[in-house]
Each structure stands twice: as structure tokens, then as C-alpha cells.
Amino acid sequence: MNIVLFEALEPRNTLDLNDYRAKHIKKILKLKEGDSFKAGVINTSTGVSTITSVGEKSIEFTYTEEKPAEPLYPLTLLVGMVRPISMRRILREAVSLGVKRLILVPTDTGEKSYVQAGLYTSGEYRSILLDGAMQSGHCQLPEVVFTASLDEEYPYEGVKIALDNVEGSISLDRVEMNPEQGATLAVGPERGFSDRERILLGERGFILASFGTRILRTETICSAAVGVLLSRLGFL
């Protein structure tokens, strides 16, 4: 946690000691009265907070805004539904890397029950996004879009790329990029996209690209491919 984020902050604030952020401030950062820490308001601003008092039940602190939220990178990650434990990693790392938009979609080859996982129905996924943002030291959270299937129309932005180790005809690092337009990267579940979905992606203007000869887990390829694209777009 490299920044402590809140839904809203005033010049003076109170945080219950049972809150996980208060526990981090006291037990991990080991801060006391008079110490400062990096704080921010989700999707709004970042700044500095100074502890003014530590009581038996709460921490009191000030907040001074320093700069508005920095925009996320113009990269959309479309990913097929995978096991919740894997999706947690994908979401956390995508936010840490600065992805602007996440599109989560059931696929022909994926397990249908994943859509009803508690990760989504309970809203837990948002806490994962928040964790990723706090790891990155930034306050901006990406937009998250849930779609019914790849058949559902969506205004994908920039260069459209789908990773596919079956029909990928060009290496990801050779796809022409335009930093001003950004990109949309589609990654299938563990079993990849179906033949029907490959045809559909092609009709939607996606370039089928390869990412080496090794068969990787979805969470591994998401982080690695996003890193490659951000570098190609000139953001790293």
C-alpha cells in the first residue's frame, strides 16, 4: 500500500482503528502523532495527510490536496472469465499497471458458473481494484464493464488486438501502434477463444496476434502483454 485512499476527505478527518487502513497506518507504517503519509480521494486527487491524534478508538488526521488524479493509460483489457482466484490477480495487476478500462466477458470455452462468483455479486471486485490502485500509488480506478458475451456490441477503442496461440499471425511486439488512439487487448480464458469467437473478433476488426510459443496462464499473459503494449505506446 503506497497510498491510502478514501471515498472522500475533508481538511480534518477521523478513521476508526478497526478500519484496515488504520491498521496499516499503525502496524505496518508504524506512524504516530505528527507523522505524515500519502493519501488520496478515489478518482479525484492525491496529497498528504498528517496525523493529529491517535486515540483508543480512532485516528484523526488532516488532508492537504497536492494534485488532481492523473489519467489512466488509453488501454482497454478485455478478458474472458476465469477462476475467481485468477481474476483477482488480473484485476489487481491491471489496475497497478494503469489500464483505463476492463471488460469482463463469459466465453464459449470458459466455465459458465464464474459469472455468478461472489467476487462479482458481492462487489468484492471493487476492493481488489482499490488494492491495485493503492499499490500503484495513484488514485484513479478503471472503468469495469460486464458483458454477456463477445456477441454483445461494444465501442472498442484504438488498435484492437486479440492474443491467440492458434491463429495468431503476427507477434504482439510487431503490431503497429498509435499512442494517440490507444489500444484494446483481448485475452481469452485458459482454453483460449473458440473458432466462432475468433471469427467474431476478426469481424470486429481485431488483429489475431501471438505472444511466443509458451502456453501461459491467463493472469500471466495479461500482465506481460499489458506491459508490452504500454511500452509500445510510449508510456513506460
PDB file of C-alpha atoms in Angstrom:
ATOM      1  CA  MET A   1       0.000   0.000   0.000  1.00  0.00           C
ATOM      2  CA  ASN A   2       1.852   3.048  -1.293  1.00  0.00           C
ATOM      3  CA  ILE A   3      -1.056   5.462  -0.895  1.00  0.00           C
ATOM      4  CA  VAL A   4      -4.053   5.366   1.449  1.00  0.00           C
ATOM      5  CA  LEU A   5      -7.259   6.019  -0.485  1.00  0.00           C
ATOM      6  CA  PHE A   6     -10.651   7.231   0.705  1.00  0.00           C
ATOM      7  CA  GLU A   7     -14.043   7.858  -0.907  1.00  0.00           C
ATOM      8  CA  ALA A   8     -13.938  11.438   0.383  1.00  0.00           C
ATOM      9  CA  LEU A   9     -11.716  13.582   2.593  1.00  0.00           C
ATOM     10  CA  GLU A  10     -12.122  16.878   4.422  1.00  0.00           C
ATOM     11  CA  PRO A  11      -9.353  19.128   5.769  1.00  0.00           C
ATOM     12  CA  ARG A  12      -9.803  17.244   9.085  1.00  0.00           C
ATOM     13  CA  ASN A  13     -10.798  13.560   9.246  1.00  0.00           C
ATOM     14  CA  THR A  14     -11.380  10.662  11.652  1.00  0.00           C
ATOM     15  CA  LEU A  15     -10.607   6.999  10.914  1.00  0.00           C
ATOM     16  CA  ASP A  16     -11.821   4.128  13.092  1.00  0.00           C
ATOM     17  CA  LEU A  17      -8.958   1.972  14.381  1.00  0.00           C
ATOM     18  CA  ASN A  18     -10.784  -1.154  13.194  1.00  0.00           C
ATOM     19  CA  ASP A  19     -10.550   0.065   9.604  1.00  0.00           C
ATOM     20  CA  TYR A  20      -7.919  -1.852   7.596  1.00  0.00           C
ATOM     21  CA  ARG A  21      -6.325   1.435   6.565  1.00  0.00           C
ATOM     22  CA  ALA A  22      -5.884   2.486  10.192  1.00  0.00           C
ATOM     23  CA  LYS A  23      -4.296  -0.881  10.951  1.00  0.00           C
ATOM     24  CA  HIS A  24      -1.898  -0.358   8.035  1.00  0.00           C
ATOM     25  CA  ILE A  25      -1.006   3.133   9.247  1.00  0.00           C
ATOM     26  CA  LYS A  26      -0.318   1.948  12.807  1.00  0.00           C
ATOM     27  CA  LYS A  27       1.073  -1.566  12.420  1.00  0.00           C
ATOM     28  CA  ILE A  28       2.801  -1.510   9.025  1.00  0.00           C
ATOM     29  CA  LEU A  29       3.841   2.110   8.605  1.00  0.00           C
ATOM     30  CA  LYS A  30       4.184   2.486  12.403  1.00  0.00           C
ATOM     31  CA  LEU A  31       3.161   6.135  12.242  1.00  0.00           C
ATOM     32  CA  LYS A  32       2.336   8.255  15.265  1.00  0.00           C
ATOM     33  CA  GLU A  33       1.035  11.725  16.029  1.00  0.00           C
ATOM     34  CA  GLY A  34       2.808  14.305  13.879  1.00  0.00           C
ATOM     35  CA  ASP A  35       3.789  11.824  11.150  1.00  0.00           C
ATOM     36  CA  SER A  36       2.564  12.150   7.570  1.00  0.00           C
ATOM     37  CA  PHE A  37       1.505   9.675   4.884  1.00  0.00           C
ATOM     38  CA  LYS A  38       0.483   9.814   1.226  1.00  0.00           C
ATOM     39  CA  ALA A  39      -3.291   9.872   0.863  1.00  0.00           C
ATOM     40  CA  GLY A  40      -5.876  10.481  -1.804  1.00  0.00           C
ATOM     41  CA  VAL A  41      -9.518  10.645  -2.788  1.00  0.00           C
ATOM     42  CA  ILE A  42     -10.587   7.963  -5.268  1.00  0.00           C
ATOM     43  CA  ASN A  43     -10.723   9.314  -8.831  1.00  0.00           C
ATOM     44  CA  THR A  44     -10.203  12.861  -7.526  1.00  0.00           C
ATOM     45  CA  SER A  45      -6.854  13.847  -6.049  1.00  0.00           C
ATOM     46  CA  THR A  46      -3.721  12.848  -4.155  1.00  0.00           C
ATOM     47  CA  GLY A  47      -1.990  14.687  -1.356  1.00  0.00           C
ATOM     48  CA  VAL A  48      -0.510  14.434   2.117  1.00  0.00           C
ATOM     49  CA  SER A  49      -2.177  13.575   5.405  1.00  0.00           C
ATOM     50  CA  THR A  50      -0.729  14.345   8.818  1.00  0.00           C
ATOM     51  CA  ILE A  51      -1.815  12.527  11.978  1.00  0.00           C
ATOM     52  CA  THR A  52      -3.017  14.986  14.608  1.00  0.00           C
ATOM     53  CA  SER A  53      -4.070  12.474  17.239  1.00  0.00           C
ATOM     54  CA  VAL A  54      -4.185   8.746  17.950  1.00  0.00           C
ATOM     55  CA  GLY A  55      -6.911   7.776  20.404  1.00  0.00           C
ATOM     56  CA  GLU A  56      -8.197   4.499  21.791  1.00  0.00           C
ATOM     57  CA  LYS A  57     -10.808   4.159  19.048  1.00  0.00           C
ATOM     58  CA  SER A  58      -9.703   6.338  16.168  1.00  0.00           C
ATOM     59  CA  ILE A  59      -7.016   8.261  14.333  1.00  0.00           C
ATOM     60  CA  GLU A  60      -7.509  11.917  13.491  1.00  0.00           C
ATOM     61  CA  PHE A  61      -5.646  13.397  10.544  1.00  0.00           C
ATOM     62  CA  THR A  62      -5.590  16.320   8.152  1.00  0.00           C
ATOM     63  CA  TYR A  63      -5.558  16.170   4.364  1.00  0.00           C
ATOM     64  CA  THR A  64      -3.873  18.628   2.018  1.00  0.00           C
ATOM     65  CA  GLU A  65      -4.578  18.114  -1.666  1.00  0.00           C
ATOM     66  CA  GLU A  66      -1.485  18.407  -3.865  1.00  0.00           C
ATOM     67  CA  LYS A  67      -2.590  17.418  -7.365  1.00  0.00           C
ATOM     68  CA  PRO A  68      -5.612  16.129  -9.264  1.00  0.00           C
ATOM     69  CA  ALA A  69      -5.917  12.489 -10.303  1.00  0.00           C
ATOM     70  CA  GLU A  70      -3.614  11.534 -13.155  1.00  0.00           C
ATOM     71  CA  PRO A  71      -5.375   9.996 -16.171  1.00  0.00           C
ATOM     72  CA  LEU A  72      -5.034   6.273 -16.757  1.00  0.00           C
ATOM     73  CA  TYR A  73      -3.346   4.939 -19.880  1.00  0.00           C
ATOM     74  CA  PRO A  74      -5.504   4.595 -23.038  1.00  0.00           C
ATOM     75  CA  LEU A  75      -5.558   0.817 -22.875  1.00  0.00           C
ATOM     76  CA  THR A  76      -8.618  -1.421 -22.562  1.00  0.00           C
ATOM     77  CA  LEU A  77      -8.181  -5.003 -21.374  1.00  0.00           C
ATOM     78  CA  LEU A  78     -10.913  -7.434 -22.417  1.00  0.00           C
ATOM     79  CA  VAL A  79     -10.530 -10.728 -20.600  1.00  0.00           C
ATOM     80  CA  GLY A  80     -12.544 -13.936 -20.642  1.00  0.00           C
ATOM     81  CA  MET A  81     -13.990 -15.046 -17.309  1.00  0.00           C
ATOM     82  CA  VAL A  82     -11.563 -17.281 -15.419  1.00  0.00           C
ATOM     83  CA  ARG A  83     -11.437 -18.765 -11.923  1.00  0.00           C
ATOM     84  CA  PRO A  84     -12.088 -16.043  -9.318  1.00  0.00           C
ATOM     85  CA  ILE A  85      -8.663 -16.568  -7.723  1.00  0.00           C
ATOM     86  CA  SER A  86      -7.060 -15.864 -11.098  1.00  0.00           C
ATOM     87  CA  MET A  87      -9.339 -12.925 -11.851  1.00  0.00           C
ATOM     88  CA  ARG A  88      -8.395 -11.280  -8.560  1.00  0.00           C
ATOM     89  CA  ARG A  89      -4.766 -11.283  -9.687  1.00  0.00           C
ATOM     90  CA  ILE A  90      -5.678  -9.992 -13.134  1.00  0.00           C
ATOM     91  CA  LEU A  91      -7.744  -7.120 -11.752  1.00  0.00           C
ATOM     92  CA  ARG A  92      -5.158  -6.112  -9.159  1.00  0.00           C
ATOM     93  CA  GLU A  93      -2.250  -6.100 -11.597  1.00  0.00           C
ATOM     94  CA  ALA A  94      -4.200  -4.372 -14.383  1.00  0.00           C
ATOM     95  CA  VAL A  95      -5.060  -1.500 -12.051  1.00  0.00           C
ATOM     96  CA  SER A  96      -1.490  -1.308 -10.766  1.00  0.00           C
ATOM     97  CA  LEU A  97      -0.272  -1.022 -14.367  1.00  0.00           C
ATOM     98  CA  GLY A  98      -2.701   1.797 -15.161  1.00  0.00           C
ATOM     99  CA  VAL A  99      -5.220   0.148 -17.507  1.00  0.00           C
ATOM    100  CA  LYS A 100      -8.083   2.554 -18.271  1.00  0.00           C
ATOM    101  CA  ARG A 101     -10.891   0.052 -18.837  1.00  0.00           C
ATOM    102  CA  LEU A 102     -11.580  -3.598 -18.020  1.00  0.00           C
ATOM    103  CA  ILE A 103     -14.159  -5.621 -19.941  1.00  0.00           C
ATOM    104  CA  LEU A 104     -15.054  -8.951 -18.330  1.00  0.00           C
ATOM    105  CA  VAL A 105     -16.831 -11.377 -20.625  1.00  0.00           C
ATOM    106  CA  PRO A 106     -18.055 -15.002 -20.491  1.00  0.00           C
ATOM    107  CA  THR A 107     -16.654 -17.034 -23.400  1.00  0.00           C
ATOM    108  CA  ASP A 108     -17.573 -20.216 -25.251  1.00  0.00           C
ATOM    109  CA  THR A 109     -14.758 -22.201 -23.627  1.00  0.00           C
ATOM    110  CA  GLY A 110     -14.999 -20.744 -20.118  1.00  0.00           C
ATOM    111  CA  GLU A 111     -16.870 -22.138 -17.115  1.00  0.00           C
ATOM    112  CA  LYS A 112     -20.340 -20.544 -17.106  1.00  0.00           C
ATOM    113  CA  SER A 113     -20.639 -20.506 -13.305  1.00  0.00           C
ATOM    114  CA  TYR A 114     -17.801 -17.989 -12.979  1.00  0.00           C
ATOM    115  CA  VAL A 115     -20.238 -15.202 -13.861  1.00  0.00           C
ATOM    116  CA  GLN A 116     -22.101 -15.797 -10.580  1.00  0.00           C
ATOM    117  CA  ALA A 117     -18.972 -15.854  -8.424  1.00  0.00           C
ATOM    118  CA  GLY A 118     -19.091 -13.881  -5.195  1.00  0.00           C
ATOM    119  CA  LEU A 119     -16.208 -11.790  -6.500  1.00  0.00           C
ATOM    120  CA  TYR A 120     -18.755 -10.009  -8.715  1.00  0.00           C
ATOM    121  CA  THR A 121     -22.121 -10.489  -7.000  1.00  0.00           C
ATOM    122  CA  SER A 122     -20.848  -9.191  -3.640  1.00  0.00           C
ATOM    123  CA  GLY A 123     -18.943  -6.280  -5.155  1.00  0.00           C
ATOM    124  CA  GLU A 124     -15.652  -7.673  -3.840  1.00  0.00           C
ATOM    125  CA  TYR A 125     -14.005  -6.933  -7.169  1.00  0.00           C
ATOM    126  CA  ARG A 126     -14.045  -3.213  -6.342  1.00  0.00           C
ATOM    127  CA  SER A 127     -11.922  -3.753  -3.230  1.00  0.00           C
ATOM    128  CA  ILE A 128      -9.457  -5.602  -5.470  1.00  0.00           C
ATOM    129  CA  LEU A 129      -9.347  -2.596  -7.793  1.00  0.00           C
ATOM    130  CA  LEU A 130      -8.761  -0.338  -4.806  1.00  0.00           C
ATOM    131  CA  ASP A 131      -5.936  -2.561  -3.601  1.00  0.00           C
ATOM    132  CA  GLY A 132      -4.288  -2.336  -7.010  1.00  0.00           C
ATOM    133  CA  ALA A 133      -4.576   1.448  -7.061  1.00  0.00           C
ATOM    134  CA  MET A 134      -3.085   1.782  -3.574  1.00  0.00           C
ATOM    135  CA  GLN A 135      -0.211  -0.461  -4.626  1.00  0.00           C
ATOM    136  CA  SER A 136       0.465   1.803  -7.617  1.00  0.00           C
ATOM    137  CA  GLY A 137       0.488   4.995  -5.553  1.00  0.00           C
ATOM    138  CA  HIS A 138      -2.266   6.515  -7.702  1.00  0.00           C
ATOM    139  CA  CYS A 139      -5.930   7.253  -7.000  1.00  0.00           C
ATOM    140  CA  GLN A 140      -7.653   6.584 -10.318  1.00  0.00           C
ATOM    141  CA  LEU A 141      -9.725   3.399 -10.734  1.00  0.00           C
ATOM    142  CA  PRO A 142     -10.534   1.931 -14.154  1.00  0.00           C
ATOM    143  CA  GLU A 143     -13.996   1.548 -15.595  1.00  0.00           C
ATOM    144  CA  VAL A 144     -15.238  -2.045 -15.303  1.00  0.00           C
ATOM    145  CA  VAL A 145     -17.694  -3.331 -17.916  1.00  0.00           C
ATOM    146  CA  PHE A 146     -19.542  -6.658 -17.617  1.00  0.00           C
ATOM    147  CA  THR A 147     -20.823  -8.056 -20.917  1.00  0.00           C
ATOM    148  CA  ALA A 148     -22.997 -11.091 -21.643  1.00  0.00           C
ATOM    149  CA  SER A 149     -20.716 -12.483 -24.379  1.00  0.00           C
ATOM    150  CA  LEU A 150     -18.426 -11.438 -27.204  1.00  0.00           C
ATOM    151  CA  ASP A 151     -21.562 -11.173 -29.354  1.00  0.00           C
ATOM    152  CA  GLU A 152     -22.520  -8.039 -27.444  1.00  0.00           C
ATOM    153  CA  GLU A 153     -21.584  -4.872 -29.346  1.00  0.00           C
ATOM    154  CA  TYR A 154     -19.104  -2.561 -27.635  1.00  0.00           C
ATOM    155  CA  PRO A 155     -17.256   0.546 -28.936  1.00  0.00           C
ATOM    156  CA  TYR A 156     -13.711  -0.801 -28.634  1.00  0.00           C
ATOM    157  CA  GLU A 157     -11.067   1.921 -28.834  1.00  0.00           C
ATOM    158  CA  GLY A 158      -7.790   2.190 -30.720  1.00  0.00           C
ATOM    159  CA  VAL A 159      -5.868  -0.669 -32.274  1.00  0.00           C
ATOM    160  CA  LYS A 160      -7.730  -3.900 -31.497  1.00  0.00           C
ATOM    161  CA  ILE A 161      -5.624  -6.968 -30.705  1.00  0.00           C
ATOM    162  CA  ALA A 162      -6.681 -10.457 -29.617  1.00  0.00           C
ATOM    163  CA  LEU A 163      -3.988 -12.792 -28.334  1.00  0.00           C
ATOM    164  CA  ASP A 164      -4.357 -16.248 -29.856  1.00  0.00           C
ATOM    165  CA  ASN A 165      -1.795 -19.056 -29.894  1.00  0.00           C
ATOM    166  CA  VAL A 166      -3.721 -20.959 -32.588  1.00  0.00           C
ATOM    167  CA  GLU A 167      -4.199 -18.479 -35.411  1.00  0.00           C
ATOM    168  CA  GLY A 168      -2.086 -15.528 -34.271  1.00  0.00           C
ATOM    169  CA  SER A 169      -0.330 -14.423 -37.465  1.00  0.00           C
ATOM    170  CA  ILE A 170       1.833 -11.623 -36.084  1.00  0.00           C
ATOM    171  CA  SER A 171       3.836 -11.204 -32.898  1.00  0.00           C
ATOM    172  CA  LEU A 172       2.351  -8.742 -30.411  1.00  0.00           C
ATOM    173  CA  ASP A 173       5.503  -6.624 -30.451  1.00  0.00           C
ATOM    174  CA  ARG A 174       5.164  -6.149 -34.227  1.00  0.00           C
ATOM    175  CA  VAL A 175       1.613  -4.817 -34.291  1.00  0.00           C
ATOM    176  CA  GLU A 176       1.612  -1.157 -35.372  1.00  0.00           C
ATOM    177  CA  MET A 177       0.557   1.129 -32.532  1.00  0.00           C
ATOM    178  CA  ASN A 178      -0.741   4.696 -32.328  1.00  0.00           C
ATOM    179  CA  PRO A 179      -0.221   6.323 -28.899  1.00  0.00           C
ATOM    180  CA  GLU A 180      -2.952   8.877 -29.594  1.00  0.00           C
ATOM    181  CA  GLN A 181      -5.546   6.173 -30.275  1.00  0.00           C
ATOM    182  CA  GLY A 182      -4.501   3.709 -27.589  1.00  0.00           C
ATOM    183  CA  ALA A 183      -5.392   0.035 -27.837  1.00  0.00           C
ATOM    184  CA  THR A 184      -7.797  -2.715 -26.840  1.00  0.00           C
ATOM    185  CA  LEU A 185      -6.274  -6.062 -25.860  1.00  0.00           C
ATOM    186  CA  ALA A 186      -8.440  -9.196 -25.761  1.00  0.00           C
ATOM    187  CA  VAL A 187      -7.240 -12.234 -23.795  1.00  0.00           C
ATOM    188  CA  GLY A 188      -9.226 -15.459 -23.637  1.00  0.00           C
ATOM    189  CA  PRO A 189      -9.664 -17.827 -20.669  1.00  0.00           C
ATOM    190  CA  GLU A 190      -7.349 -20.783 -20.006  1.00  0.00           C
ATOM    191  CA  ARG A 191      -8.654 -22.719 -23.037  1.00  0.00           C
ATOM    192  CA  GLY A 192      -8.496 -19.689 -25.299  1.00  0.00           C
ATOM    193  CA  PHE A 193     -11.107 -18.407 -27.717  1.00  0.00           C
ATOM    194  CA  SER A 194     -13.340 -20.763 -29.702  1.00  0.00           C
ATOM    195  CA  ASP A 195     -13.288 -20.881 -33.511  1.00  0.00           C
ATOM    196  CA  ARG A 196     -16.588 -18.993 -33.515  1.00  0.00           C
ATOM    197  CA  GLU A 197     -15.136 -16.273 -31.310  1.00  0.00           C
ATOM    198  CA  ARG A 198     -12.021 -15.959 -33.472  1.00  0.00           C
ATOM    199  CA  ILE A 199     -14.233 -15.304 -36.485  1.00  0.00           C
ATOM    200  CA  LEU A 200     -16.292 -12.806 -34.497  1.00  0.00           C
ATOM    201  CA  LEU A 201     -13.199 -10.962 -33.270  1.00  0.00           C
ATOM    202  CA  GLY A 202     -11.914 -10.766 -36.830  1.00  0.00           C
ATOM    203  CA  GLU A 203     -15.225  -9.304 -37.987  1.00  0.00           C
ATOM    204  CA  ARG A 204     -14.924  -6.689 -35.226  1.00  0.00           C
ATOM    205  CA  GLY A 205     -11.527  -5.625 -36.559  1.00  0.00           C
ATOM    206  CA  PHE A 206      -9.302  -7.424 -34.054  1.00  0.00           C
ATOM    207  CA  ILE A 207      -5.826  -8.491 -35.162  1.00  0.00           C
ATOM    208  CA  LEU A 208      -5.050 -12.044 -34.004  1.00  0.00           C
ATOM    209  CA  ALA A 209      -1.566 -11.840 -32.522  1.00  0.00           C
ATOM    210  CA  SER A 210       0.790 -14.321 -30.880  1.00  0.00           C
ATOM    211  CA  PHE A 211       2.815 -13.987 -27.689  1.00  0.00           C
ATOM    212  CA  GLY A 212       5.592 -16.519 -28.073  1.00  0.00           C
ATOM    213  CA  THR A 213       5.378 -20.299 -28.138  1.00  0.00           C
ATOM    214  CA  ARG A 214       4.860 -20.934 -24.432  1.00  0.00           C
ATOM    215  CA  ILE A 215       1.382 -21.668 -23.103  1.00  0.00           C
ATOM    216  CA  LEU A 216       0.798 -19.199 -20.279  1.00  0.00           C
ATOM    217  CA  ARG A 217      -1.844 -18.759 -17.610  1.00  0.00           C
ATOM    218  CA  THR A 218      -4.351 -16.013 -18.316  1.00  0.00           C
ATOM    219  CA  GLU A 219      -3.148 -13.899 -15.380  1.00  0.00           C
ATOM    220  CA  THR A 220       0.461 -14.191 -16.551  1.00  0.00           C
ATOM    221  CA  ILE A 221      -0.210 -13.205 -20.132  1.00  0.00           C
ATOM    222  CA  CYS A 222      -2.471 -10.303 -19.114  1.00  0.00           C
ATOM    223  CA  SER A 223       0.269  -8.630 -17.070  1.00  0.00           C
ATOM    224  CA  ALA A 224       3.041  -9.410 -19.553  1.00  0.00           C
ATOM    225  CA  ALA A 225       1.094  -8.312 -22.633  1.00  0.00           C
ATOM    226  CA  VAL A 226      -0.178  -5.126 -20.984  1.00  0.00           C
ATOM    227  CA  GLY A 227       3.428  -4.268 -20.131  1.00  0.00           C
ATOM    228  CA  VAL A 228       4.498  -4.811 -23.746  1.00  0.00           C
ATOM    229  CA  LEU A 229       1.683  -2.635 -25.095  1.00  0.00           C
ATOM    230  CA  LEU A 230       2.290   0.176 -22.615  1.00  0.00           C
ATOM    231  CA  SER A 231       5.931   0.187 -23.667  1.00  0.00           C
ATOM    232  CA  ARG A 232       4.979   0.187 -27.360  1.00  0.00           C
ATOM    233  CA  LEU A 233       2.591   3.081 -26.708  1.00  0.00           C
ATOM    234  CA  GLY A 234       5.417   5.036 -25.079  1.00  0.00           C
ATOM    235  CA  PHE A 235       4.135   5.086 -21.509  1.00  0.00           C
ATOM    236  CA  LEU A 236       6.919   3.048 -19.897  1.00  0.00           C
TER     237      LEU A 236
END
